[in-house]
CSV table of C-alpha atoms and ligand atoms in Angstrom, one decimal:
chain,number,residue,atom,x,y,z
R,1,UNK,CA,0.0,0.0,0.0
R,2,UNK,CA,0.7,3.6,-0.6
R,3,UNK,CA,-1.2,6.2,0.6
R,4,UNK,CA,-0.2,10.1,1.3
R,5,UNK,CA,-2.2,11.6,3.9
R,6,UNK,CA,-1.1,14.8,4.6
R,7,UNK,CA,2.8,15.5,4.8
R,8,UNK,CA,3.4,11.7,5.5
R,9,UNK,CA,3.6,9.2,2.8
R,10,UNK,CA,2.1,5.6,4.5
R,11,UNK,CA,3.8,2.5,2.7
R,12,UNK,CA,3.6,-1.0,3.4
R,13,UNK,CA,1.4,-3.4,5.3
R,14,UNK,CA,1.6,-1.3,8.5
R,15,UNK,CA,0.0,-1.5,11.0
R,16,UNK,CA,-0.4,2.4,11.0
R,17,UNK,CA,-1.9,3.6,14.5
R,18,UNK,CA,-5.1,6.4,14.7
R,19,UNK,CA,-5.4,7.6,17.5
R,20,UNK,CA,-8.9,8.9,19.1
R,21,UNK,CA,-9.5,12.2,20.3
R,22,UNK,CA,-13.3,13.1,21.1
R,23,UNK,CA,-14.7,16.3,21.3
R,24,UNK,CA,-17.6,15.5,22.3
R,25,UNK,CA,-19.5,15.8,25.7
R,26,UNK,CA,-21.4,11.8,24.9
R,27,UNK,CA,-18.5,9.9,23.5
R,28,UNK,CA,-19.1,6.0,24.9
R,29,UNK,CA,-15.7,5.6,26.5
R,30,UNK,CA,-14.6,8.9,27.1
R,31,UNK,CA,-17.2,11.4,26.6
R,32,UNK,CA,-16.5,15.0,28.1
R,33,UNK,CA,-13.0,14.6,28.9
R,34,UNK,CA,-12.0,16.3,25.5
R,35,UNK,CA,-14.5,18.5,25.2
R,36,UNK,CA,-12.5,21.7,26.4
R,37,UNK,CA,-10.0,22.4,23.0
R,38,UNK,CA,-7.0,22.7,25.5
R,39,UNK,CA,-7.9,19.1,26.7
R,40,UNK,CA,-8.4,18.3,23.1
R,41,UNK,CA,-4.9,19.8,22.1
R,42,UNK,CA,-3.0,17.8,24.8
R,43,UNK,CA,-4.5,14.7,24.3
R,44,UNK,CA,-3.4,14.8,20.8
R,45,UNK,CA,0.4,15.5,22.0
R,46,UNK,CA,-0.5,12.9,24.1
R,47,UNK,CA,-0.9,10.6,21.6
R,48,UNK,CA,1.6,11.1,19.4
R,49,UNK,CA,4.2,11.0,22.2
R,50,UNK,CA,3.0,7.4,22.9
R,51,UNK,CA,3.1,6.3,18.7
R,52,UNK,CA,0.3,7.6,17.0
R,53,UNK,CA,0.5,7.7,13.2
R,54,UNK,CA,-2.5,10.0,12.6
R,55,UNK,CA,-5.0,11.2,14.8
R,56,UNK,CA,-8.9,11.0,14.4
R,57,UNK,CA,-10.9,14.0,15.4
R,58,UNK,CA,-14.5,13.7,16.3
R,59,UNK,CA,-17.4,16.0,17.2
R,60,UNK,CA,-20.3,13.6,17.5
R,61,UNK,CA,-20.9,10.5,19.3
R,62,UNK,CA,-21.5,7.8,17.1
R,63,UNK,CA,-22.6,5.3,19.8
R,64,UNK,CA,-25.5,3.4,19.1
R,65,UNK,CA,-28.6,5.5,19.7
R,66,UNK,CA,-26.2,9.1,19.7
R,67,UNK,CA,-28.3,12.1,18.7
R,68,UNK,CA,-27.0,14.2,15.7
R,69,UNK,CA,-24.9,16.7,16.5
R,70,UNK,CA,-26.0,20.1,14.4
R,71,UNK,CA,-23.5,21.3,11.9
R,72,UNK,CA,-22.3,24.3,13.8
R,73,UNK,CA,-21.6,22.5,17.0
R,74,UNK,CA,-19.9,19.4,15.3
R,75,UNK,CA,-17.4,22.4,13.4
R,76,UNK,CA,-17.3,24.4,16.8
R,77,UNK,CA,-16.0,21.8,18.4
R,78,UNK,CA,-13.6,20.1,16.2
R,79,UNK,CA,-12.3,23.5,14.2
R,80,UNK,CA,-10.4,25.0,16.8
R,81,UNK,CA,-8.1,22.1,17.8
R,82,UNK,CA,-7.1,21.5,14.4
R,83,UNK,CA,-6.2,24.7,14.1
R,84,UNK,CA,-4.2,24.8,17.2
R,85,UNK,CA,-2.6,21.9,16.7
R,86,UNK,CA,-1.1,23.3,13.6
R,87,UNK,CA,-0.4,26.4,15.2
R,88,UNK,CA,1.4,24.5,17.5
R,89,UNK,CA,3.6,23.3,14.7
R,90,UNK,CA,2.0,19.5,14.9
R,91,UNK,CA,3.2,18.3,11.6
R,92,UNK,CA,1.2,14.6,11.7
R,93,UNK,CA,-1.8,13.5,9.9
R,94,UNK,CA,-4.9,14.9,11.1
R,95,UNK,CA,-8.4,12.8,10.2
R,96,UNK,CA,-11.7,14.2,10.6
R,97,UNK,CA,-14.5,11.5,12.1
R,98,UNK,CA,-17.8,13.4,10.7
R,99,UNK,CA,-21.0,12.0,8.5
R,100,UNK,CA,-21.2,16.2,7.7
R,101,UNK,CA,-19.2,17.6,4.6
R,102,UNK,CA,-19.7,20.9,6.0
R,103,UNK,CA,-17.5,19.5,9.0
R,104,UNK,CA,-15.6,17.8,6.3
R,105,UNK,CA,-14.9,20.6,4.6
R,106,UNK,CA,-14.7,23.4,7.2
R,107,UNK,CA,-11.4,20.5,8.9
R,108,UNK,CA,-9.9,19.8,5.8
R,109,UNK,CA,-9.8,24.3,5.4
R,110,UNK,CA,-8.2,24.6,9.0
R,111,UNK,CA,-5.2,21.8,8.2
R,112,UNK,CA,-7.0,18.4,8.4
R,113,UNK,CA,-5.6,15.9,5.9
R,114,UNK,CA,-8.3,12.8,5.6
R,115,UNK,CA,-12.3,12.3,6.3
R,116,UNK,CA,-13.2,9.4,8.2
R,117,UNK,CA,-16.5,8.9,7.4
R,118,UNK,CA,-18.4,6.1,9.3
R,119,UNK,CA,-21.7,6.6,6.9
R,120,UNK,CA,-19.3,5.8,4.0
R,121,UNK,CA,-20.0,8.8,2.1
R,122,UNK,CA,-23.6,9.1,2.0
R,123,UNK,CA,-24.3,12.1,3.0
R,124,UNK,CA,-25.1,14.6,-0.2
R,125,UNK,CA,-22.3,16.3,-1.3
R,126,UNK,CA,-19.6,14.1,1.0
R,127,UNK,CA,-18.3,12.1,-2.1
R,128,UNK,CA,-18.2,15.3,-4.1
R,129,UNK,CA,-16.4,17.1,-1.5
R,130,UNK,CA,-13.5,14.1,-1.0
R,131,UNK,CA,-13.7,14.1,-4.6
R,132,UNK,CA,-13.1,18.0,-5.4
R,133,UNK,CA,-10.0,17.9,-2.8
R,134,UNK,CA,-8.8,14.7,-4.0
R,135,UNK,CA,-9.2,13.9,0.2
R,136,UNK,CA,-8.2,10.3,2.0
R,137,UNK,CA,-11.0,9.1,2.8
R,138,UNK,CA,-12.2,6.3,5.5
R,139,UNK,CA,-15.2,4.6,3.7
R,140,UNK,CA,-17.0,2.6,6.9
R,141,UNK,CA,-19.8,0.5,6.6
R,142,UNK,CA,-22.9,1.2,8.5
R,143,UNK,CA,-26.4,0.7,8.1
R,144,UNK,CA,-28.8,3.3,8.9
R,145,UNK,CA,-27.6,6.0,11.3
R,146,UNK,CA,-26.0,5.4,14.5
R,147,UNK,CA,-29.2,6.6,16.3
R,148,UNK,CA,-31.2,3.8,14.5
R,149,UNK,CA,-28.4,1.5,13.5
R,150,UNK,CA,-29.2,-1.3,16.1
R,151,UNK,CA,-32.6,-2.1,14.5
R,152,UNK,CA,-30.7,-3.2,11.5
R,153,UNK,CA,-29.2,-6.1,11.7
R,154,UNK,CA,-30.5,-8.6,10.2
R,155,UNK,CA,-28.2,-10.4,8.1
R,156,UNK,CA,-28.3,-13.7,6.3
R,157,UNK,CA,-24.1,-13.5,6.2
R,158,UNK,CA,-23.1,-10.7,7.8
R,159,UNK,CA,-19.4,-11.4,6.3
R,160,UNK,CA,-20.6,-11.6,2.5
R,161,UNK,CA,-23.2,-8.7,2.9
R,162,UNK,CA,-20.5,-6.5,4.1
R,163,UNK,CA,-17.9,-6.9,1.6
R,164,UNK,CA,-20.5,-6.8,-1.1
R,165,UNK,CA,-22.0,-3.1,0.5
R,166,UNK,CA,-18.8,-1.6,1.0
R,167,UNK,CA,-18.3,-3.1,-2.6
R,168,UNK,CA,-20.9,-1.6,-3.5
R,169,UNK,CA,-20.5,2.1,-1.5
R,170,UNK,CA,-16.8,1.8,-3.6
R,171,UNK,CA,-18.2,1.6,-6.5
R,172,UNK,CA,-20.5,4.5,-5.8
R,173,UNK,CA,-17.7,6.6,-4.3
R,174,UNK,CA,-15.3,6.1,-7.5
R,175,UNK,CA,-18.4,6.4,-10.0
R,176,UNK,CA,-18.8,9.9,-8.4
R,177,UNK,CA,-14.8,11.0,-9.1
R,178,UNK,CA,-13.3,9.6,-6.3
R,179,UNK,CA,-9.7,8.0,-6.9
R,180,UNK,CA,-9.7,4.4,-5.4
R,181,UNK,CA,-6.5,4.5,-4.4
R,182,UNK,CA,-7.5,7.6,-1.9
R,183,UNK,CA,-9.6,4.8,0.0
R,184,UNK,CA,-9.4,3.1,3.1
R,185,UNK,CA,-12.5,0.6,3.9
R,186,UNK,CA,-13.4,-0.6,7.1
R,187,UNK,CA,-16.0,-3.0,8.1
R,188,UNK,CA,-17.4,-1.1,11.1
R,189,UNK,CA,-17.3,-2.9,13.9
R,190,UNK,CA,-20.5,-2.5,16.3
R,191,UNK,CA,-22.2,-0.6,13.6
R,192,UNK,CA,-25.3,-2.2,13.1
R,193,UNK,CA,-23.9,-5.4,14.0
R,194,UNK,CA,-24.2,-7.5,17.2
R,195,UNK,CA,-21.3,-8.7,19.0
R,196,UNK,CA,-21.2,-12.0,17.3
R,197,UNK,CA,-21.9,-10.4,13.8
R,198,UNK,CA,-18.9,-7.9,15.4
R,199,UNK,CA,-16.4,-10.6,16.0
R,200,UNK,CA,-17.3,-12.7,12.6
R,201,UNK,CA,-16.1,-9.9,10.9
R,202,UNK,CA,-13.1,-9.4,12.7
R,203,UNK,CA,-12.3,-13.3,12.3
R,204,UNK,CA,-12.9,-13.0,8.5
R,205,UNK,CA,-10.9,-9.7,8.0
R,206,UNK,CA,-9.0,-11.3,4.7
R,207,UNK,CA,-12.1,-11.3,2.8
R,208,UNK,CA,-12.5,-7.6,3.0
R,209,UNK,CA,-8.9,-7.3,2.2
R,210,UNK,CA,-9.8,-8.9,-1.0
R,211,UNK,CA,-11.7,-5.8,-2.0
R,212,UNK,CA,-8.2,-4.6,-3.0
R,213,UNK,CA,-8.0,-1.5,-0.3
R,214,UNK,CA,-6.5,-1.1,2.8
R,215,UNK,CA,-7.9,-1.3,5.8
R,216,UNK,CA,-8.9,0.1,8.9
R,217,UNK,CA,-9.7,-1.7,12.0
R,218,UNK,CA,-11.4,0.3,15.3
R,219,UNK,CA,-12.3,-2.0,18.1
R,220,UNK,CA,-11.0,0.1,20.5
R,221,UNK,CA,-13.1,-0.4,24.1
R,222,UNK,CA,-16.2,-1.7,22.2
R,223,UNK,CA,-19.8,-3.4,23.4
R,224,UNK,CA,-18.8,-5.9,21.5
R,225,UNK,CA,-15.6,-6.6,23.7
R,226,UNK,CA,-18.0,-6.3,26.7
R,227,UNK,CA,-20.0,-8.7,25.9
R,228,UNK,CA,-16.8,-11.3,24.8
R,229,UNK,CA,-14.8,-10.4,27.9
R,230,UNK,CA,-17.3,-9.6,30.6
R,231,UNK,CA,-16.3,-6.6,31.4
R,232,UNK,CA,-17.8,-2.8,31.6
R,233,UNK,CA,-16.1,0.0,29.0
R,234,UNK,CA,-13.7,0.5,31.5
R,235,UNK,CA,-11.8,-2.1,32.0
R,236,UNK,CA,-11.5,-3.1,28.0
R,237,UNK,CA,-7.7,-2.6,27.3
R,238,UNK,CA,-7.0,-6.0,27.7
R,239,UNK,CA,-9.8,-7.3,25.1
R,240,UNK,CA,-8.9,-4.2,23.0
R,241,UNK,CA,-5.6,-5.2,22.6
R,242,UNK,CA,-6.7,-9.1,21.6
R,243,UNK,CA,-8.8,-7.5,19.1
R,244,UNK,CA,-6.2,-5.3,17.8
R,245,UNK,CA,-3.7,-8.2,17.8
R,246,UNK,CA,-6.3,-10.3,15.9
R,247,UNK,CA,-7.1,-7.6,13.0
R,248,UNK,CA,-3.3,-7.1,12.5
R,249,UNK,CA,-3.5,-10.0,11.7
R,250,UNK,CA,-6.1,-10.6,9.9
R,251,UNK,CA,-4.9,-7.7,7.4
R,252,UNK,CA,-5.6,-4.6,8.8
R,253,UNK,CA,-3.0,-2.2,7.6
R,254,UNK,CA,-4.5,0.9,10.2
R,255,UNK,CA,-6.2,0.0,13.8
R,256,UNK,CA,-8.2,3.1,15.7
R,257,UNK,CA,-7.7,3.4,19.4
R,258,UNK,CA,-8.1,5.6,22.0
R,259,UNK,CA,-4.9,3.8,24.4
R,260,UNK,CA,-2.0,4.1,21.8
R,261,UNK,CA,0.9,3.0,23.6
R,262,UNK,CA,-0.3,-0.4,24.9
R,263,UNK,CA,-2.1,-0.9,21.3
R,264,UNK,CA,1.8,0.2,19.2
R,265,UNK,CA,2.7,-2.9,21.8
R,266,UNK,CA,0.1,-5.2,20.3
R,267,UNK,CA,-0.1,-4.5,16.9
R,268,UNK,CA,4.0,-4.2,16.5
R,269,UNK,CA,4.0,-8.0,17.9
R,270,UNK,CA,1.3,-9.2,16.1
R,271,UNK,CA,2.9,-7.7,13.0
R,272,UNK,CA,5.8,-9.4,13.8
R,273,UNK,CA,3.9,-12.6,13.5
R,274,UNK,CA,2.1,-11.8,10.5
R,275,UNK,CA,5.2,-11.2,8.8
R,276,UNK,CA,6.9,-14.6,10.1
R,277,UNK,CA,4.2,-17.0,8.3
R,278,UNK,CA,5.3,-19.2,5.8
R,279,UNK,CA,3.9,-19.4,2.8
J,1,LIG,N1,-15.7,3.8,15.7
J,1,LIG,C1,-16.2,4.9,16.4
J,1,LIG,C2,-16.1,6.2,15.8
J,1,LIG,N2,-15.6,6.3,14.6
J,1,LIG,N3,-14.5,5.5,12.7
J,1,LIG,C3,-14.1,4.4,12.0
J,1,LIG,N4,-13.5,4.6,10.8
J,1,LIG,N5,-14.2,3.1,12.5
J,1,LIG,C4,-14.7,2.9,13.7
J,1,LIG,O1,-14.7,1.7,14.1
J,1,LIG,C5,-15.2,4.0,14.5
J,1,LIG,C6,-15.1,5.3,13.9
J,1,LIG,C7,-16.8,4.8,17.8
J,1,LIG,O2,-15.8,5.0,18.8
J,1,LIG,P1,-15.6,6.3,19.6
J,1,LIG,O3,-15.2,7.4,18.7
J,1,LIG,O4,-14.6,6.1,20.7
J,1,LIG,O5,-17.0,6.6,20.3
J,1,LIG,P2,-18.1,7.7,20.0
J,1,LIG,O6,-18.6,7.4,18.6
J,1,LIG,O7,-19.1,7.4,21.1
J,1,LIG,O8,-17.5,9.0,20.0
């Protein structure tokens, strides 16, 4: 793989480490903590200090049942740490976690390199916008809206559907002027899956790989891990860093988490492994 995002060129199978930072009041694992810029700001350095590749900036919960954020907030909040951070001199990849090209577009103005996009470009005017700036872009798959995204899903392979839907949203995406190669997919975990539709797909990683992009992982201190492990959102490192070791693994060239430095420890070990197999 070779993708440039921002002033960094990313080559090779990786793994390549996002780290989280949410702005947002109603985050699942974290909400409120970042909400204040400066908290934003030195999480970011945070991250980066501990390994982070790129960093993912969001404004709205995506958790299932999350109310939209409006437009202005979702820009209010995530506007003014990207611009600090780059007044700051922070040189690394910045990614923009919004549904919204307005928010899209307003990030990628202020410095931000790549739109993560967890509705896969759906939203009117998204897949013009990566288009028009020639954007990375995280195509996700998702069904419905994270508010309703629970009630849907009902799947007869959950495994085939998804590689033929982000197929499918691909297909839409390049139709409409976007350049494949610009293109990360990701299978969504916990959106609009249950935990055992969740963990099929993370077991079965290879046959999303097949679609040809690379791909981004983000288990990072999911239900789905609760319900595996037993344990409550706070107490998920552990599982997080199984599941991160498993989708290295499995193929997954970028893995989103909010605890970098114990997930740089997994994913450098299990790349280590993945690179050992014999043929
Ligand atoms: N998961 C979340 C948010 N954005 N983006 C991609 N590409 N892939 C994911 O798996 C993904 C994502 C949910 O995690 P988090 O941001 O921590 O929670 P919340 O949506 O509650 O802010």
């Amino acid at each position: 793989m070779r993708l440039q995002i921002g002033v960094r060129l990313f080559e090779g199978a990786g793994p390549f480490l996002m780290g989280v930072v949410n702005v947002t009041p109603d985050s699942f694992s974290d909400g409120g903590r970042y909400l204040d810029p400066a908290a934003a700001v030195a999480r970011a350095e945070r991250l980066l200090a501990e390994g982070a590749d790129l960093l993912d900036l969001g404004g709205e919960s995506t958790r299932p049942g999350a109310p939209e954020v409006p437009e202005a907030e979702e820009i209010r909040r995530v506007v003014p740490v990207v611009q600090a951070l780059r007044a700051r001199g922070v040189g690394a990849p910045i990614s923009v976690d919004t549904r919204k090209p307005a928010v899209a577009r307003a990030a990628l103005d202020a410095g931000a390199d790549l739109v993560n996009d967890v509705a896969g470009l759906s939203a009117p005017g998204m897949v013009e916008l990566v288009a028009e700036r020639d954007a990375p872009a995280v195509l996700m798959h998702m069904r419905g809206t994270p508010a309703d995204m629970q009630r849907h899903t009902g799947y007869r392979d959950v495994v085939e559907e998804v590689v033929a839907e982000l197929s499918a949203a691909l297909a839409r995406a390049v139709a409409r002027g976007v350049r494949p190669e610009r293109v990360i997919l990701d299978p969504g975990l916990g959106f609009a899956k249950t935990a055992g539709q969740t963990a099929e797909l993370l077991a079965n990683l290879p046959r999303l790989a097949a679609l040809g992009r690379p791909l981004l992982v983000g288990p990072s201190r999911k239900s789905f891990l609760g319900a595996l492990a037993g344990v409550p959102v706070e107490e998920r490192l552990p599982a997080t860093l199984a599941a991160v070791t498993a989708a290295v693994l499995g193929g997954a060239v970028f893995v989103r988490v909010h605890d970098v430095a114990p997930a740089r420890q997994a994913a450098l070990v299990a790349a280590a492994l993945r690179d050992a197999r014999r043929p």
